[in-house]
Amino acid sequence: MEKSEEKNNEIQQETQILMSRMVSFGNACKLSLEAREHGKKVVFTSCSYDILHTAHLHYLQHLKSKGNLLIVGVDSNAGVKKLKGEEHPFFDEVDRAMVVANIRSVDYVFIYDGVWQVEHLLKLKPHCVGLPPFDPNFENKME
């Protein structure tokens, strides 16, 4: 096999792994339940991740240290606009989710509308919910 063909195969495998980490909210709930059934501790957090910075990385690493499975919600484009204004987001929701899914400490990522209700957390059933201290709109995300 030629080097370029090997590299293409490697990239395809990495892309498949990355895409398997991007799930729907329903699948995130199923994965959370399965992890709990196997005695694993589930951690959840959410943010827009519109401009990813080192505080996000340190925060996600810290959260991962609190459990076995880190599930991350990424605000949808509509959710970011609602919380931050019409000039946002800078990057599309799928692009932001793919970047977050590529962070080593993150196990699964899903896109949501940017407003959390207690019923969502009751379905996801995390052991721990991480509240990002650097998110100025956090108060507006809970209903």
PDB file of C-alpha atoms in Angstrom:
ATOM      1  CA  MET A   1       0.000   0.000   0.000  1.00  0.00           C
ATOM      2  CA  GLU A   2       1.297   3.460  -0.842  1.00  0.00           C
ATOM      3  CA  LYS A   3       1.970   5.986   1.917  1.00  0.00           C
ATOM      4  CA  SER A   4      -0.773   8.322   0.683  1.00  0.00           C
ATOM      5  CA  GLU A   5      -3.288   5.452   0.669  1.00  0.00           C
ATOM      6  CA  GLU A   6      -2.238   4.480   4.216  1.00  0.00           C
ATOM      7  CA  LYS A   7      -2.636   8.084   5.332  1.00  0.00           C
ATOM      8  CA  ASN A   8      -6.104   8.284   3.754  1.00  0.00           C
ATOM      9  CA  ASN A   9      -7.151   5.083   5.560  1.00  0.00           C
ATOM     10  CA  GLU A  10      -5.820   6.483   8.827  1.00  0.00           C
ATOM     11  CA  ILE A  11      -7.740   9.742   8.343  1.00  0.00           C
ATOM     12  CA  GLN A  12     -10.946   7.816   7.528  1.00  0.00           C
ATOM     13  CA  GLN A  13     -10.592   5.737  10.705  1.00  0.00           C
ATOM     14  CA  GLU A  14     -10.005   8.850  12.825  1.00  0.00           C
ATOM     15  CA  THR A  15     -13.015  10.552  11.241  1.00  0.00           C
ATOM     16  CA  GLN A  16     -15.243   7.543  11.997  1.00  0.00           C
ATOM     17  CA  ILE A  17     -14.122   7.567  15.634  1.00  0.00           C
ATOM     18  CA  LEU A  18     -14.738  11.300  15.892  1.00  0.00           C
ATOM     19  CA  MET A  19     -18.190  11.052  14.315  1.00  0.00           C
ATOM     20  CA  SER A  20     -19.143   8.191  16.656  1.00  0.00           C
ATOM     21  CA  ARG A  21     -18.554  10.575  19.578  1.00  0.00           C
ATOM     22  CA  MET A  22     -21.190  12.997  18.233  1.00  0.00           C
ATOM     23  CA  VAL A  23     -24.595  11.720  19.332  1.00  0.00           C
ATOM     24  CA  SER A  24     -28.184  12.869  19.714  1.00  0.00           C
ATOM     25  CA  PHE A  25     -29.554  13.837  23.131  1.00  0.00           C
ATOM     26  CA  GLY A  26     -31.531  10.570  23.166  1.00  0.00           C
ATOM     27  CA  ASN A  27     -28.407   8.522  22.501  1.00  0.00           C
ATOM     28  CA  ALA A  28     -26.511  10.511  25.146  1.00  0.00           C
ATOM     29  CA  CYS A  29     -29.216   9.492  27.632  1.00  0.00           C
ATOM     30  CA  LYS A  30     -28.875   5.828  26.613  1.00  0.00           C
ATOM     31  CA  LEU A  31     -25.074   5.981  26.916  1.00  0.00           C
ATOM     32  CA  SER A  32     -25.396   7.610  30.329  1.00  0.00           C
ATOM     33  CA  LEU A  33     -27.774   4.878  31.507  1.00  0.00           C
ATOM     34  CA  GLU A  34     -25.479   2.123  30.202  1.00  0.00           C
ATOM     35  CA  ALA A  35     -22.498   3.693  31.966  1.00  0.00           C
ATOM     36  CA  ARG A  36     -24.460   3.932  35.238  1.00  0.00           C
ATOM     37  CA  GLU A  37     -25.508   0.279  34.908  1.00  0.00           C
ATOM     38  CA  HIS A  38     -21.815  -0.640  34.680  1.00  0.00           C
ATOM     39  CA  GLY A  39     -20.977   1.351  37.811  1.00  0.00           C
ATOM     40  CA  LYS A  40     -19.431   4.290  35.985  1.00  0.00           C
ATOM     41  CA  LYS A  41     -19.793   7.890  37.094  1.00  0.00           C
ATOM     42  CA  VAL A  42     -21.294  10.210  34.466  1.00  0.00           C
ATOM     43  CA  VAL A  43     -20.364  13.898  34.276  1.00  0.00           C
ATOM     44  CA  PHE A  44     -22.198  16.450  32.150  1.00  0.00           C
ATOM     45  CA  THR A  45     -21.537  20.047  31.138  1.00  0.00           C
ATOM     46  CA  SER A  46     -22.574  22.405  28.375  1.00  0.00           C
ATOM     47  CA  CYS A  47     -21.416  25.622  26.757  1.00  0.00           C
ATOM     48  CA  SER A  48     -21.391  27.317  23.347  1.00  0.00           C
ATOM     49  CA  TYR A  49     -17.681  26.648  22.718  1.00  0.00           C
ATOM     50  CA  ASP A  50     -17.940  29.346  20.067  1.00  0.00           C
ATOM     51  CA  ILE A  51     -14.381  30.452  20.590  1.00  0.00           C
ATOM     52  CA  LEU A  52     -12.623  27.560  22.255  1.00  0.00           C
ATOM     53  CA  HIS A  53      -9.867  28.653  24.639  1.00  0.00           C
ATOM     54  CA  THR A  54      -7.534  27.051  27.178  1.00  0.00           C
ATOM     55  CA  ALA A  55      -9.961  27.644  30.055  1.00  0.00           C
ATOM     56  CA  HIS A  56     -12.397  25.328  28.247  1.00  0.00           C
ATOM     57  CA  LEU A  57      -9.700  22.662  27.904  1.00  0.00           C
ATOM     58  CA  HIS A  58      -8.642  22.849  31.564  1.00  0.00           C
ATOM     59  CA  TYR A  59     -12.270  22.853  32.663  1.00  0.00           C
ATOM     60  CA  LEU A  60     -13.125  19.764  30.576  1.00  0.00           C
ATOM     61  CA  GLN A  61     -10.021  17.939  31.835  1.00  0.00           C
ATOM     62  CA  HIS A  62     -11.027  18.787  35.403  1.00  0.00           C
ATOM     63  CA  LEU A  63     -14.562  17.492  34.839  1.00  0.00           C
ATOM     64  CA  LYS A  64     -13.277  14.253  33.309  1.00  0.00           C
ATOM     65  CA  SER A  65     -11.252  13.674  36.494  1.00  0.00           C
ATOM     66  CA  LYS A  66     -14.544  13.690  38.439  1.00  0.00           C
ATOM     67  CA  GLY A  67     -15.996  10.694  36.610  1.00  0.00           C
ATOM     68  CA  ASN A  68     -15.615   7.995  33.997  1.00  0.00           C
ATOM     69  CA  LEU A  69     -17.785   9.381  31.204  1.00  0.00           C
ATOM     70  CA  LEU A  70     -17.866  13.055  30.183  1.00  0.00           C
ATOM     71  CA  ILE A  71     -20.851  14.084  28.083  1.00  0.00           C
ATOM     72  CA  VAL A  72     -20.835  17.613  26.683  1.00  0.00           C
ATOM     73  CA  GLY A  73     -23.726  19.634  25.311  1.00  0.00           C
ATOM     74  CA  VAL A  74     -22.885  22.234  22.653  1.00  0.00           C
ATOM     75  CA  ASP A  75     -25.340  25.111  22.235  1.00  0.00           C
ATOM     76  CA  SER A  76     -27.129  25.154  18.874  1.00  0.00           C
ATOM     77  CA  ASN A  77     -26.771  28.139  16.558  1.00  0.00           C
ATOM     78  CA  ALA A  78     -30.261  29.318  17.583  1.00  0.00           C
ATOM     79  CA  GLY A  79     -29.417  28.884  21.264  1.00  0.00           C
ATOM     80  CA  VAL A  80     -26.234  30.927  20.947  1.00  0.00           C
ATOM     81  CA  LYS A  81     -28.093  33.701  19.100  1.00  0.00           C
ATOM     82  CA  LYS A  82     -30.752  33.722  21.829  1.00  0.00           C
ATOM     83  CA  LEU A  83     -28.167  33.967  24.611  1.00  0.00           C
ATOM     84  CA  LYS A  84     -25.499  36.148  22.987  1.00  0.00           C
ATOM     85  CA  GLY A  85     -27.208  38.118  20.230  1.00  0.00           C
ATOM     86  CA  GLU A  86     -27.647  38.047  16.468  1.00  0.00           C
ATOM     87  CA  GLU A  87     -23.931  38.467  15.684  1.00  0.00           C
ATOM     88  CA  HIS A  88     -23.256  35.043  17.234  1.00  0.00           C
ATOM     89  CA  PRO A  89     -22.226  32.327  16.839  1.00  0.00           C
ATOM     90  CA  PHE A  90     -18.963  32.864  15.036  1.00  0.00           C
ATOM     91  CA  PHE A  91     -18.766  29.168  14.134  1.00  0.00           C
ATOM     92  CA  ASP A  92     -21.500  26.714  13.086  1.00  0.00           C
ATOM     93  CA  GLU A  93     -22.862  24.280  15.687  1.00  0.00           C
ATOM     94  CA  VAL A  94     -21.566  21.208  13.839  1.00  0.00           C
ATOM     95  CA  ASP A  95     -18.074  22.697  13.560  1.00  0.00           C
ATOM     96  CA  ARG A  96     -18.078  23.564  17.274  1.00  0.00           C
ATOM     97  CA  ALA A  97     -19.344  20.098  18.218  1.00  0.00           C
ATOM     98  CA  MET A  98     -16.676  18.424  16.077  1.00  0.00           C
ATOM     99  CA  VAL A  99     -13.928  20.469  17.739  1.00  0.00           C
ATOM    100  CA  VAL A 100     -15.226  19.562  21.220  1.00  0.00           C
ATOM    101  CA  ALA A 101     -15.573  15.891  20.224  1.00  0.00           C
ATOM    102  CA  ASN A 102     -11.902  15.946  19.286  1.00  0.00           C
ATOM    103  CA  ILE A 103     -10.830  16.883  22.818  1.00  0.00           C
ATOM    104  CA  ARG A 104      -9.295  13.839  24.481  1.00  0.00           C
ATOM    105  CA  SER A 105     -11.148  14.217  27.794  1.00  0.00           C
ATOM    106  CA  VAL A 106     -14.587  14.359  26.120  1.00  0.00           C
ATOM    107  CA  ASP A 107     -16.402  11.075  25.523  1.00  0.00           C
ATOM    108  CA  TYR A 108     -19.620  12.211  23.805  1.00  0.00           C
ATOM    109  CA  VAL A 109     -21.030  15.451  22.413  1.00  0.00           C
ATOM    110  CA  PHE A 110     -24.527  16.471  21.417  1.00  0.00           C
ATOM    111  CA  ILE A 111     -26.032  19.730  20.176  1.00  0.00           C
ATOM    112  CA  TYR A 112     -28.934  21.260  22.104  1.00  0.00           C
ATOM    113  CA  ASP A 113     -31.022  24.429  21.989  1.00  0.00           C
ATOM    114  CA  GLY A 114     -29.105  26.333  24.676  1.00  0.00           C
ATOM    115  CA  VAL A 115     -31.744  26.268  27.430  1.00  0.00           C
ATOM    116  CA  TRP A 116     -31.649  23.498  30.016  1.00  0.00           C
ATOM    117  CA  GLN A 117     -34.707  22.355  31.851  1.00  0.00           C
ATOM    118  CA  VAL A 118     -34.694  20.110  34.890  1.00  0.00           C
ATOM    119  CA  GLU A 119     -36.444  17.410  32.830  1.00  0.00           C
ATOM    120  CA  HIS A 120     -33.396  17.215  30.533  1.00  0.00           C
ATOM    121  CA  LEU A 121     -31.119  16.484  33.478  1.00  0.00           C
ATOM    122  CA  LEU A 122     -33.594  13.926  34.828  1.00  0.00           C
ATOM    123  CA  LYS A 123     -33.394  12.094  31.492  1.00  0.00           C
ATOM    124  CA  LEU A 124     -29.604  12.332  31.196  1.00  0.00           C
ATOM    125  CA  LYS A 125     -29.098  11.415  34.888  1.00  0.00           C
ATOM    126  CA  PRO A 126     -25.502  12.555  35.348  1.00  0.00           C
ATOM    127  CA  HIS A 127     -23.854  12.027  38.729  1.00  0.00           C
ATOM    128  CA  CYS A 128     -22.255  15.443  38.406  1.00  0.00           C
ATOM    129  CA  VAL A 129     -23.140  18.593  36.437  1.00  0.00           C
ATOM    130  CA  GLY A 130     -20.284  20.954  35.694  1.00  0.00           C
ATOM    131  CA  LEU A 131     -21.174  24.629  35.697  1.00  0.00           C
ATOM    132  CA  PRO A 132     -18.708  26.619  33.588  1.00  0.00           C
ATOM    133  CA  PRO A 133     -17.507  29.543  35.712  1.00  0.00           C
ATOM    134  CA  PHE A 134     -16.442  31.504  32.626  1.00  0.00           C
ATOM    135  CA  ASP A 135     -19.860  31.408  30.915  1.00  0.00           C
ATOM    136  CA  PRO A 136     -21.494  34.815  31.496  1.00  0.00           C
ATOM    137  CA  ASN A 137     -24.846  33.506  30.216  1.00  0.00           C
ATOM    138  CA  PHE A 138     -25.107  30.484  32.485  1.00  0.00           C
ATOM    139  CA  GLU A 139     -27.955  31.975  34.564  1.00  0.00           C
ATOM    140  CA  ASN A 140     -30.030  32.298  31.387  1.00  0.00           C
ATOM    141  CA  LYS A 141     -29.599  28.637  30.449  1.00  0.00           C
ATOM    142  CA  MET A 142     -31.622  27.095  33.255  1.00  0.00           C
ATOM    143  CA  GLU A 143     -35.427  27.159  33.288  1.00  0.00           C
TER     144      GLU A 143
END
